[in-house]
Coordinates of C-alpha atoms and ligand atoms in Angstrom, one line a residue:
M1 CA 97.6 -111.2 -64.8
L2 CA 99.4 -113.9 -67.5
C3 CA 97.1 -113.5 -71.1
P4 CA 94.1 -116.3 -70.5
S5 CA 94.9 -117.2 -74.2
V6 CA 98.9 -118.1 -73.7
R7 CA 98.4 -119.2 -69.6
L8 CA 95.5 -121.5 -72.0
M9 CA 98.0 -122.9 -74.7
S10 CA 100.4 -123.5 -72.3
V11 CA 98.5 -126.0 -70.1
T12 CA 96.1 -127.6 -72.6
A13 CA 99.6 -129.1 -74.3
S14 CA 99.7 -131.2 -70.9
L15 CA 97.1 -132.3 -71.3
A16 CA 96.7 -135.4 -74.0
G17 CA 93.3 -134.8 -76.3
A18 CA 92.2 -131.7 -75.3
V19 CA 90.7 -129.7 -77.9
L20 CA 91.1 -125.9 -78.1
L21 CA 88.7 -124.6 -79.5
A22 CA 90.1 -120.5 -79.3
P23 CA 93.0 -120.8 -79.5
A24 CA 92.9 -116.9 -80.3
A25 CA 91.5 -115.2 -77.6
Y26 CA 89.5 -116.7 -74.4
A27 CA 86.4 -117.2 -75.7
G28 CA 84.1 -118.1 -72.2
V29 CA 81.3 -116.6 -70.9
S30 CA 81.3 -115.9 -67.2
C31 CA 78.3 -117.4 -65.1
S32 CA 75.9 -115.9 -64.8
E33 CA 75.2 -115.1 -68.8
L34 CA 75.4 -119.0 -69.0
A35 CA 71.4 -118.9 -68.4
T36 CA 70.7 -114.8 -69.2
D37 CA 72.7 -114.5 -73.1
P38 CA 70.4 -117.1 -75.6
A39 CA 73.6 -117.9 -78.2
N40 CA 74.8 -119.6 -74.4
G41 CA 72.6 -122.8 -76.0
L42 CA 70.0 -122.3 -72.7
L43 CA 68.1 -120.3 -73.3
G44 CA 65.2 -119.7 -75.6
S45 CA 66.4 -123.5 -76.6
P46 CA 63.9 -126.3 -77.4
N47 CA 63.1 -128.3 -74.9
V48 CA 64.8 -126.2 -72.0
K49 CA 61.8 -125.3 -69.8
S50 CA 63.6 -122.9 -67.3
V51 CA 66.9 -122.7 -66.8
N52 CA 69.3 -120.6 -63.8
S53 CA 72.9 -120.2 -63.7
Q54 CA 74.4 -119.2 -60.4
V55 CA 77.7 -118.6 -58.9
I56 CA 78.2 -120.7 -55.6
A57 CA 80.4 -119.6 -52.7
A58 CA 83.1 -122.2 -50.9
S59 CA 81.1 -124.2 -47.7
G60 CA 82.6 -126.3 -46.1
P61 CA 84.0 -129.3 -48.2
N62 CA 82.4 -127.7 -51.2
V63 CA 84.7 -125.3 -53.4
A64 CA 82.9 -122.5 -55.3
H65 CA 81.7 -123.5 -58.3
C66 CA 79.7 -122.6 -61.1
Q67 CA 75.7 -124.2 -61.1
V68 CA 73.6 -124.0 -64.0
N69 CA 70.1 -125.7 -63.0
I70 CA 68.5 -126.9 -66.5
L71 CA 64.8 -127.8 -66.6
Y72 CA 63.9 -129.9 -69.5
G73 CA 61.8 -131.6 -71.2
E74 CA 59.8 -132.0 -74.5
N75 CA 56.1 -132.0 -73.6
P76 CA 54.0 -130.5 -71.0
S77 CA 54.7 -133.7 -68.8
Q78 CA 58.5 -134.3 -69.7
N79 CA 60.0 -132.8 -66.8
I80 CA 63.5 -133.1 -66.1
N81 CA 65.4 -131.4 -64.2
I82 CA 69.5 -131.5 -64.7
R83 CA 72.7 -129.8 -62.8
V84 CA 75.9 -129.3 -64.3
G85 CA 78.1 -128.6 -60.8
L86 CA 81.3 -126.4 -62.9
P87 CA 85.0 -125.6 -61.5
L88 CA 85.4 -121.7 -62.0
N89 CA 86.8 -120.6 -65.0
E90 CA 89.3 -118.2 -65.0
L91 CA 87.0 -115.6 -66.2
D92 CA 84.6 -115.9 -62.8
G93 CA 88.3 -116.6 -60.7
G94 CA 89.5 -119.7 -61.1
T95 CA 92.3 -121.1 -61.0
G96 CA 95.0 -124.0 -61.1
G97 CA 93.3 -125.7 -64.3
V98 CA 93.6 -126.2 -66.9
Q99 CA 91.0 -123.7 -68.3
G100 CA 90.6 -121.9 -64.4
A101 CA 90.1 -124.6 -61.9
W102 CA 89.0 -127.6 -64.2
N103 CA 90.3 -130.2 -64.9
G104 CA 89.1 -130.6 -68.9
R105 CA 87.4 -133.7 -67.7
T106 CA 83.4 -133.7 -66.8
Q107 CA 81.6 -136.4 -65.2
G108 CA 78.7 -137.2 -64.3
I109 CA 76.4 -139.4 -61.3
G110 CA 74.4 -141.7 -60.7
G111 CA 71.6 -142.3 -58.7
G112 CA 70.5 -145.0 -56.3
G113 CA 66.6 -147.3 -56.0
C114 CA 63.9 -145.3 -58.3
S115 CA 65.5 -141.8 -57.1
G116 CA 68.8 -140.0 -59.2
S117 CA 70.7 -137.2 -57.4
L118 CA 71.4 -133.3 -58.6
N119 CA 74.1 -133.1 -55.5
V120 CA 76.7 -133.3 -58.1
G121 CA 79.6 -131.9 -55.2
G122 CA 81.9 -135.0 -55.7
P123 CA 83.1 -135.1 -58.6
V124 CA 83.2 -130.7 -58.8
N125 CA 85.5 -130.9 -55.9
A126 CA 88.4 -133.2 -57.7
G127 CA 87.9 -130.0 -61.0
Y128 CA 85.4 -131.9 -62.8
V129 CA 82.3 -130.6 -64.1
G130 CA 79.6 -132.6 -62.3
S131 CA 76.5 -133.4 -63.6
G132 CA 73.3 -135.3 -62.4
N133 CA 69.3 -135.0 -63.0
D134 CA 66.3 -136.3 -61.3
T135 CA 65.6 -138.7 -63.6
G136 CA 61.8 -136.4 -64.4
H137 CA 60.4 -137.0 -61.1
A138 CA 61.3 -136.0 -56.9
G139 CA 61.1 -138.7 -54.5
G140 CA 62.5 -142.4 -54.7
D141 CA 58.5 -144.0 -55.4
C142 CA 58.5 -145.8 -58.4
T143 CA 54.5 -146.5 -58.1
P144 CA 53.8 -143.9 -60.7
G145 CA 55.1 -145.5 -63.3
V146 CA 51.7 -147.2 -64.3
N147 CA 48.4 -144.5 -63.6
Q148 CA 45.3 -145.2 -61.8
D149 CA 43.7 -147.2 -64.8
G150 CA 45.8 -148.9 -65.6
T151 CA 47.9 -148.1 -68.7
Y152 CA 51.5 -147.8 -68.5
N153 CA 52.5 -144.5 -67.8
L154 CA 56.0 -144.8 -70.5
Q155 CA 56.7 -140.7 -70.0
F156 CA 57.5 -141.6 -66.2
I157 CA 59.2 -145.1 -66.8
N158 CA 61.4 -143.6 -70.2
D159 CA 62.7 -140.7 -68.5
F160 CA 63.7 -142.5 -65.6
I161 CA 65.5 -145.7 -67.4
R162 CA 66.5 -143.8 -69.9
N163 CA 66.4 -139.9 -71.3
G164 CA 67.2 -138.4 -67.4
M165 CA 70.5 -139.4 -68.5
K166 CA 71.5 -139.7 -72.1
Q167 CA 70.3 -135.5 -70.9
Q168 CA 72.2 -134.4 -67.8
V169 CA 75.5 -136.1 -70.4
L170 CA 74.7 -133.8 -73.7
F171 CA 73.7 -130.9 -71.6
S172 CA 76.6 -131.3 -69.6
K173 CA 78.8 -131.3 -72.0
A174 CA 77.6 -128.9 -74.0
V175 CA 77.5 -126.4 -71.0
A176 CA 81.0 -126.9 -70.6
K177 CA 81.7 -126.3 -74.1
T178 CA 81.0 -122.9 -73.3
Y179 CA 82.0 -121.9 -70.3
Y180 CA 84.8 -122.7 -70.7
A181 CA 85.4 -122.5 -75.2
M182 CA 86.9 -126.0 -75.3
K183 CA 85.6 -129.4 -75.3
P184 CA 86.2 -131.9 -73.0
A185 CA 89.5 -134.2 -73.0
Y186 CA 87.5 -136.9 -71.3
N187 CA 83.4 -137.4 -70.1
Y188 CA 83.6 -140.3 -67.7
W189 CA 80.0 -142.3 -65.5
N190 CA 79.9 -142.4 -61.5
G191 CA 77.4 -144.9 -60.5
C192 CA 76.9 -147.6 -58.4
S193 CA 73.0 -149.6 -58.4
T194 CA 70.7 -147.2 -60.4
G195 CA 73.4 -145.6 -61.2
G196 CA 74.8 -148.5 -62.3
R197 CA 72.4 -149.2 -64.3
Q198 CA 72.0 -145.9 -65.7
G199 CA 76.0 -146.4 -66.8
Y200 CA 74.8 -149.2 -68.8
V201 CA 72.1 -147.9 -70.1
L202 CA 74.4 -144.9 -71.6
A203 CA 77.0 -147.4 -72.4
Q204 CA 73.8 -149.3 -74.6
E205 CA 72.1 -146.0 -76.3
L206 CA 74.7 -143.2 -76.0
G207 CA 78.1 -145.9 -77.0
T208 CA 79.7 -142.1 -79.1
E209 CA 79.8 -139.5 -76.1
L210 CA 81.8 -140.9 -73.3
D211 CA 85.3 -142.8 -73.1
G212 CA 84.3 -143.9 -69.6
I213 CA 81.9 -145.2 -67.4
L214 CA 82.0 -146.9 -64.4
A215 CA 79.3 -148.5 -63.5
N216 CA 78.8 -150.5 -60.5
A217 CA 76.7 -153.0 -59.8
P218 CA 74.0 -152.4 -62.1
A219 CA 70.5 -152.5 -61.4
I220 CA 70.3 -154.0 -65.3
Y221 CA 67.3 -155.7 -66.0
W222 CA 65.8 -154.6 -63.6
T223 CA 61.8 -155.6 -64.2
R224 CA 63.9 -159.5 -63.9
F225 CA 66.1 -159.3 -61.0
Q226 CA 62.6 -156.7 -59.5
T227 CA 60.4 -159.1 -59.5
A228 CA 62.9 -162.1 -58.2
Q229 CA 63.6 -159.8 -54.7
M230 CA 60.0 -161.2 -54.1
W231 CA 60.4 -165.0 -54.2
G232 CA 62.0 -165.3 -50.9
Q233 CA 58.6 -163.8 -49.7
L234 CA 56.7 -165.7 -51.7
V235 CA 58.3 -169.0 -50.0
M236 CA 58.1 -167.9 -46.9
R237 CA 54.3 -167.3 -47.1
D238 CA 52.9 -170.5 -48.9
A239 CA 55.3 -172.5 -46.4
F240 CA 54.3 -171.2 -42.8
G241 CA 52.6 -167.5 -43.6
G242 CA 55.8 -165.3 -42.6
A243 CA 58.6 -163.8 -42.8
I244 CA 61.1 -166.0 -40.7
P245 CA 63.0 -164.1 -37.8
A246 CA 65.4 -162.2 -39.6
A247 CA 68.2 -164.1 -36.4
R248 CA 67.3 -167.4 -37.7
L249 CA 68.0 -166.1 -41.3
N250 CA 72.0 -164.3 -40.0
Q251 CA 72.5 -168.2 -38.4
A252 CA 72.0 -169.9 -41.6
T253 CA 74.3 -167.4 -43.1
T254 CA 76.9 -168.0 -40.7
S255 CA 76.6 -171.2 -41.7
A256 CA 77.6 -171.7 -44.7
I257 CA 79.8 -169.3 -44.0
A258 CA 81.3 -171.8 -42.2
A259 CA 80.7 -175.1 -44.0
C260 CA 82.2 -173.1 -47.4
D261 CA 85.0 -170.5 -46.9
A262 CA 87.5 -172.4 -45.7
A263 CA 87.4 -174.9 -49.6
D264 CA 89.0 -172.0 -51.9
G265 CA 91.9 -172.2 -50.3
V266 CA 91.5 -169.3 -47.6
P267 CA 89.9 -169.4 -44.9
D268 CA 88.9 -165.9 -44.6
G269 CA 85.5 -165.0 -42.9
V270 CA 84.5 -164.9 -47.1
I271 CA 83.1 -167.6 -49.7
D272 CA 84.9 -166.6 -52.3
D273 CA 82.8 -167.7 -55.0
P274 CA 79.5 -168.6 -53.7
R275 CA 78.3 -170.6 -57.2
T276 CA 80.4 -173.2 -55.6
C277 CA 78.9 -173.4 -52.1
R278 CA 76.2 -175.8 -51.4
F279 CA 75.7 -176.1 -48.3
S280 CA 71.8 -176.6 -47.5
A281 CA 69.5 -174.7 -44.4
R282 CA 68.4 -178.2 -43.2
A283 CA 71.9 -179.0 -42.0
N284 CA 70.5 -176.1 -39.3
V285 CA 67.3 -177.6 -38.5
C286 CA 66.3 -178.8 -35.1
G287 CA 68.1 -181.0 -33.5
M288 CA 71.1 -182.6 -35.9
P289 CA 73.7 -182.8 -35.1
T290 CA 74.5 -180.0 -37.1
A291 CA 72.4 -177.7 -35.5
P292 CA 73.6 -174.2 -34.5
A293 CA 73.7 -173.3 -30.3
E294 CA 70.7 -171.5 -31.0
N295 CA 68.4 -170.1 -33.8
C296 CA 68.4 -172.9 -35.5
L297 CA 64.9 -174.1 -38.5
T298 CA 61.7 -176.3 -38.7
L299 CA 62.7 -178.4 -41.6
A300 CA 60.2 -175.7 -43.9
E301 CA 62.4 -173.0 -42.4
A302 CA 65.3 -174.6 -43.9
D303 CA 63.5 -175.4 -46.9
A304 CA 62.4 -171.7 -47.7
I305 CA 65.4 -170.9 -47.1
D306 CA 67.2 -173.3 -49.8
R307 CA 64.6 -172.0 -52.1
I308 CA 65.3 -168.5 -51.6
W309 CA 69.7 -169.0 -52.1
D310 CA 68.4 -171.0 -54.6
G311 CA 66.6 -168.6 -56.5
P312 CA 62.8 -168.6 -58.7
R313 CA 61.6 -171.3 -60.2
N314 CA 58.7 -172.6 -62.1
V315 CA 56.5 -174.8 -61.6
E316 CA 59.4 -177.7 -64.4
G317 CA 61.9 -176.4 -61.7
N318 CA 63.4 -174.3 -64.8
K319 CA 65.7 -171.2 -63.8
L320 CA 64.0 -168.1 -63.7
W321 CA 66.7 -165.2 -62.2
F322 CA 70.1 -165.8 -59.9
G323 CA 68.8 -165.7 -55.4
L324 CA 70.5 -164.2 -53.3
D325 CA 74.1 -165.9 -52.9
R326 CA 75.2 -168.1 -49.2
G327 CA 76.6 -165.3 -47.5
T328 CA 74.9 -162.5 -48.5
S329 CA 72.4 -160.9 -46.2
L330 CA 69.1 -161.9 -46.0
P331 CA 66.3 -160.1 -44.3
A332 CA 66.9 -156.9 -46.2
L333 CA 63.8 -158.9 -49.2
N334 CA 63.3 -160.8 -46.7
G335 CA 62.0 -159.5 -43.8
T336 CA 59.0 -159.1 -41.6
S337 CA 57.6 -156.4 -44.4
P338 CA 58.9 -156.7 -48.4
F339 CA 61.7 -154.3 -49.9
F340 CA 59.4 -151.8 -51.0
L341 CA 60.8 -151.8 -54.9
G342 CA 59.6 -155.2 -55.0
V343 CA 56.4 -154.4 -54.2
I344 CA 55.5 -152.0 -57.3
Q345 CA 57.5 -154.5 -59.4
F346 CA 54.6 -156.9 -58.9
Q347 CA 51.8 -153.6 -60.2
W348 CA 54.7 -152.6 -63.1
N349 CA 54.6 -156.7 -64.1
T350 CA 50.6 -156.7 -64.3
H351 CA 49.9 -152.5 -64.8
D352 CA 48.1 -152.9 -61.8
R353 CA 48.3 -150.2 -59.5
S354 CA 47.0 -151.4 -57.0
F355 CA 48.0 -155.6 -57.9
D356 CA 48.8 -157.1 -54.5
W357 CA 51.4 -159.7 -53.7
T358 CA 50.3 -161.4 -51.5
T359 CA 47.3 -163.2 -54.1
V360 CA 50.3 -164.8 -55.6
S361 CA 51.7 -168.1 -54.2
A362 CA 55.0 -169.4 -55.6
D363 CA 53.5 -171.1 -58.0
E364 CA 52.6 -168.1 -59.9
Y365 CA 56.2 -167.2 -59.4
A366 CA 56.1 -167.4 -63.4
E367 CA 53.3 -165.7 -64.2
V368 CA 54.1 -162.6 -62.8
A369 CA 57.7 -162.7 -64.2
Q370 CA 56.2 -163.8 -67.3
A371 CA 53.6 -160.6 -67.8
G372 CA 56.8 -158.8 -66.6
S373 CA 58.6 -159.6 -69.4
R374 CA 56.3 -159.2 -71.5
N375 CA 54.6 -156.0 -71.0
I376 CA 57.3 -153.6 -69.8
A377 CA 60.5 -155.7 -69.4
D378 CA 61.7 -154.2 -73.4
V379 CA 61.0 -150.9 -72.1
T380 CA 63.4 -151.2 -68.2
D381 CA 66.0 -153.7 -68.7
T382 CA 68.1 -152.1 -70.8
F383 CA 69.9 -155.9 -71.8
G384 CA 71.1 -154.1 -75.4
D385 CA 74.8 -154.5 -76.8
L386 CA 77.7 -152.6 -76.5
D387 CA 78.8 -152.6 -80.0
V388 CA 78.8 -148.6 -80.7
F389 CA 80.3 -147.9 -77.4
R390 CA 83.4 -150.6 -78.3
K391 CA 84.1 -149.6 -82.1
S392 CA 84.2 -146.4 -80.3
G393 CA 86.5 -146.6 -78.2
G394 CA 85.0 -146.5 -74.1
K395 CA 86.1 -148.0 -71.5
L396 CA 83.2 -150.0 -68.6
L397 CA 84.2 -150.6 -65.5
T398 CA 82.2 -153.4 -63.4
F399 CA 82.8 -154.5 -59.6
V400 CA 80.0 -156.2 -57.7
G401 CA 79.6 -157.9 -54.6
M402 CA 79.6 -161.8 -54.6
N403 CA 77.0 -160.5 -51.6
D404 CA 75.2 -158.0 -53.2
Q405 CA 71.7 -157.9 -51.4
L406 CA 69.6 -156.3 -53.4
I407 CA 70.7 -157.1 -57.1
M408 CA 71.6 -160.6 -57.9
P409 CA 75.4 -160.1 -58.5
R410 CA 74.8 -163.7 -61.4
G411 CA 72.7 -161.0 -63.3
V412 CA 75.9 -158.5 -64.3
L413 CA 77.6 -161.6 -64.3
H414 CA 74.8 -163.2 -67.1
Y415 CA 74.8 -159.3 -69.1
Y416 CA 78.6 -160.3 -69.0
R417 CA 79.2 -163.6 -70.5
E418 CA 76.3 -162.8 -73.0
M419 CA 79.0 -159.9 -74.3
A420 CA 81.7 -162.6 -73.8
A421 CA 79.8 -164.7 -76.8
R422 CA 78.7 -161.4 -78.5
Y423 CA 82.8 -161.0 -78.9
S424 CA 84.4 -163.6 -79.7
N425 CA 85.7 -164.2 -83.1
R426 CA 83.1 -168.6 -82.3
D427 CA 80.3 -169.3 -80.8
K428 CA 82.3 -169.5 -77.4
P429 CA 82.7 -166.5 -74.8
D430 CA 85.8 -164.9 -74.7
F431 CA 86.6 -162.9 -71.7
K432 CA 90.0 -162.3 -73.2
R433 CA 88.9 -160.2 -76.0
L434 CA 86.2 -158.1 -74.2
Q435 CA 87.9 -157.3 -71.1
G436 CA 90.1 -154.8 -73.8
F437 CA 87.0 -152.8 -73.4
Y438 CA 85.0 -154.1 -70.9
R439 CA 86.0 -155.4 -67.5
L440 CA 84.6 -156.8 -64.4
F441 CA 85.4 -157.7 -61.2
R442 CA 84.0 -158.9 -58.6
G443 CA 84.2 -158.4 -54.5
P444 CA 83.7 -162.1 -52.6
G445 CA 82.2 -161.1 -49.2
V446 CA 81.5 -157.2 -50.9
A447 CA 77.6 -157.1 -50.5
H448 CA 76.0 -153.8 -52.4
C449 CA 77.8 -151.0 -53.8
S450 CA 79.6 -151.2 -51.1
G451 CA 79.6 -153.6 -46.1
G452 CA 80.3 -156.7 -46.1
A453 CA 83.0 -158.8 -44.3
G454 CA 84.6 -158.8 -47.6
P455 CA 88.1 -156.3 -49.1
Q456 CA 86.5 -153.2 -50.0
P457 CA 87.6 -152.1 -53.6
Q458 CA 89.7 -149.3 -53.7
N459 CA 89.9 -146.3 -56.1
L460 CA 87.8 -147.7 -59.1
F461 CA 87.2 -144.2 -60.4
G462 CA 90.9 -143.8 -60.5
A463 CA 91.9 -147.4 -62.1
L464 CA 89.3 -146.5 -64.7
V465 CA 90.9 -142.4 -65.8
N466 CA 94.4 -144.3 -65.8
W467 CA 92.4 -146.6 -68.2
V468 CA 91.3 -143.6 -70.8
E469 CA 93.7 -141.8 -70.5
N470 CA 97.0 -143.9 -70.4
G471 CA 95.5 -147.1 -72.3
V472 CA 96.5 -149.3 -68.3
A473 CA 94.0 -152.1 -69.0
P474 CA 93.9 -152.6 -64.5
D475 CA 94.4 -156.2 -64.2
Q476 CA 93.6 -155.7 -60.2
I477 CA 91.9 -153.8 -58.0
L478 CA 93.7 -153.4 -54.4
A479 CA 90.6 -154.2 -51.5
Q480 CA 91.1 -154.0 -48.2
N481 CA 89.4 -154.2 -45.6
T482 CA 89.9 -151.0 -42.4
S483 CA 89.1 -151.2 -38.7
G484 CA 89.2 -147.7 -36.7
G485 CA 91.3 -146.0 -39.9
V486 CA 94.1 -149.0 -39.4
V487 CA 94.1 -151.0 -42.6
T488 CA 94.0 -155.2 -40.9
R489 CA 93.7 -157.0 -45.4
T490 CA 94.4 -155.8 -48.9
R491 CA 94.3 -158.4 -51.6
P492 CA 93.6 -157.9 -55.2
L493 CA 90.7 -158.3 -56.8
C494 CA 90.9 -159.9 -59.8
P495 CA 88.8 -159.6 -64.1
Y496 CA 86.4 -162.1 -64.5
P497 CA 86.5 -164.6 -65.2
Q498 CA 90.2 -164.9 -62.7
T499 CA 90.3 -165.1 -59.4
A500 CA 92.6 -164.2 -56.2
V501 CA 94.8 -167.2 -55.9
Y502 CA 97.3 -167.5 -52.4
N503 CA 100.4 -168.7 -53.6
G504 CA 100.7 -170.7 -50.5
S505 CA 103.1 -168.6 -48.6
G506 CA 102.7 -165.3 -46.0
S507 CA 99.6 -164.0 -45.1
T508 CA 97.1 -163.8 -46.3
G509 CA 96.0 -160.8 -45.1
D510 CA 98.1 -159.4 -47.5
A511 CA 97.8 -158.9 -51.1
A512 CA 101.1 -159.4 -51.5
N513 CA 100.7 -162.6 -52.5
F514 CA 98.3 -163.8 -54.1
H515 CA 98.1 -163.5 -58.0
C516 CA 95.5 -162.6 -60.3
G517 CA 94.3 -167.2 -62.0
D518 CA 92.5 -169.8 -61.8
N519 CA 88.7 -169.5 -64.1
L520 CA 85.4 -169.1 -62.5
E521 CA 83.6 -170.5 -65.5
K522 CA 83.6 -173.1 -64.5
L523 CA 80.7 -176.0 -66.8
H524 CA 78.9 -177.2 -64.0
T525 CA 78.6 -173.2 -63.1
V526 CA 78.0 -171.9 -66.4
C527 CA 74.6 -174.5 -67.0
E528 CA 73.5 -173.7 -63.6
D529 CA 72.9 -170.5 -64.7
V530 CA 71.0 -170.5 -67.8
L531 CA 67.9 -169.4 -66.8
T532 CA 63.8 -169.9 -69.0
E533 CA 63.4 -168.9 -72.4
Y534 CA 62.5 -164.4 -71.6
K535 CA 59.0 -164.1 -72.4
D536 CA 58.3 -167.4 -72.1
E537 CA 58.7 -167.4 -68.2
V538 CA 56.0 -170.2 -66.8
S539 CA 56.9 -172.8 -69.5
G540 CA 59.5 -172.6 -72.4
D541 CA 62.9 -173.9 -72.7
L542 CA 66.0 -173.4 -70.9
D543 CA 67.6 -171.1 -73.2
Y544 CA 71.1 -171.4 -74.3
T545 CA 71.3 -168.3 -77.1
G546 CA 73.2 -166.0 -77.4
M547 CA 75.2 -167.3 -74.0
G548 CA 78.0 -169.5 -75.4
V549 CA 77.2 -172.2 -73.1
N550 CA 77.4 -176.2 -74.9
P551 CA 73.5 -177.4 -74.6
V552 CA 75.3 -180.7 -75.3
A553 CA 78.1 -180.7 -72.5
C554 CA 75.5 -178.6 -69.7
K555 CA 73.8 -181.9 -70.4
A556 CA 76.4 -183.8 -69.9
T557 CA 77.3 -182.7 -66.4
A558 CA 74.2 -182.6 -64.7
R559 CA 73.7 -186.7 -65.8
A560 CA 77.3 -186.5 -64.6
R561 CA 76.2 -184.8 -62.0
G562 CA 73.6 -187.1 -60.9
R563 CA 71.2 -183.6 -61.5
Ligands
CA601 CA1 87.6 -168.2 -47.7

């Protein structure tokens, strides 16, 4: 057998950036020792309430690995479960990596909804040290964020919003260093939805710890967008006391796609940029020549759907958050029961666990939104800057489906535009400059994280790794549709504000016939998405601050459009 230290040095040389701590002799420890020897930094350490570690044998698709479970808490009420999965090191029989079976990298994975995740099999099977955490609570219920006595349970909220994943990342790096006697060469995050939001929190608040973050469909602006999940429910309840039948909602979506699909130059069943689609559900009112053969609407239903697309406004008509875009499946938020996290969000906003959303009219929406902004959104909404992350050389990659049915994708564009303004030389957003470390890819026709009629993005994480380790920034991401395992359509996805432009000849089902171009930051599109002042939702002015959007130009274009 090759001397471990020689072998370690030779393979390490192939991994740029790896830092070898102990070239003379391999100083790693066995998996079982990680939790039993206080010298390894876990047992007996401050705030580590308990720890165990054991080798888990290979099973089905899962490789043999070392599993470390840590219960972390700085006080009796804080109980964050963290799991770190480590490909076996040499002492434990691992082979094939830069040390044992390890590829020299860590990859934290995120949760969903109000849950974390302890399932680290994906990264571990790919050779990474994988990590997850439960965000400090079991299950997916956010209700305990408000105590019965009407106070906030800030421990619960902060552990879910930020503490869990920060400790997860820090422990995963420390445990890897001890187990392999090597610092990880690269550290990554990989999450979607809540996992995407967690990636943004890490970029904003733990900016020096990660080299690359894949944060898809991020649930940032948690309070504001989850409150907006209830908008359609209020509108429908006001108008006719209940939900529009799903078949009629779905027909309205189908009709909107039919009306706007070809306007982007490619009739493919997908609206490339739904912000440009002005289709009104009134076209589907029963008796209208444009009405569909089945599932036509009453006028009240049509107006309610138009308001769902438009999104919440206050009584003065100023926009408070973004709606669901045309082409997006509507029943997830607008079914006979509201989405459960939206109901709980109203309770968080009002810090009243028994708050009943059915007591709120659409005209009163702004009051609930403002309560949320003033009471809790500073804690939950994670809209901080990326200064430290940017300065330390991190790369942030985000994919968001334009027909996401749970988060409002325009919220992600909103943050991206803000950062483009922040990292520009002048007031005007500078997307090229922003793209130096932060790239946002839109997925036309794609639903929440995946699904929907649009081409699905391929190998986003691989693109991030290539960017971080080889300096190759992704200029496009390949997306595809498949049917029965056969690829039926390919299309490039482009870094915002570019989009895929058809070259004019050849199959529109072939990515080779498209290039990334155009500029979707059209003045009227951007102006219409300026929001009412944060924390003054009831009667505040539209807030252009920090958006890089010129209010004078917006007023001029609004006048020209007669709006
Ligand atoms: Ca189209």
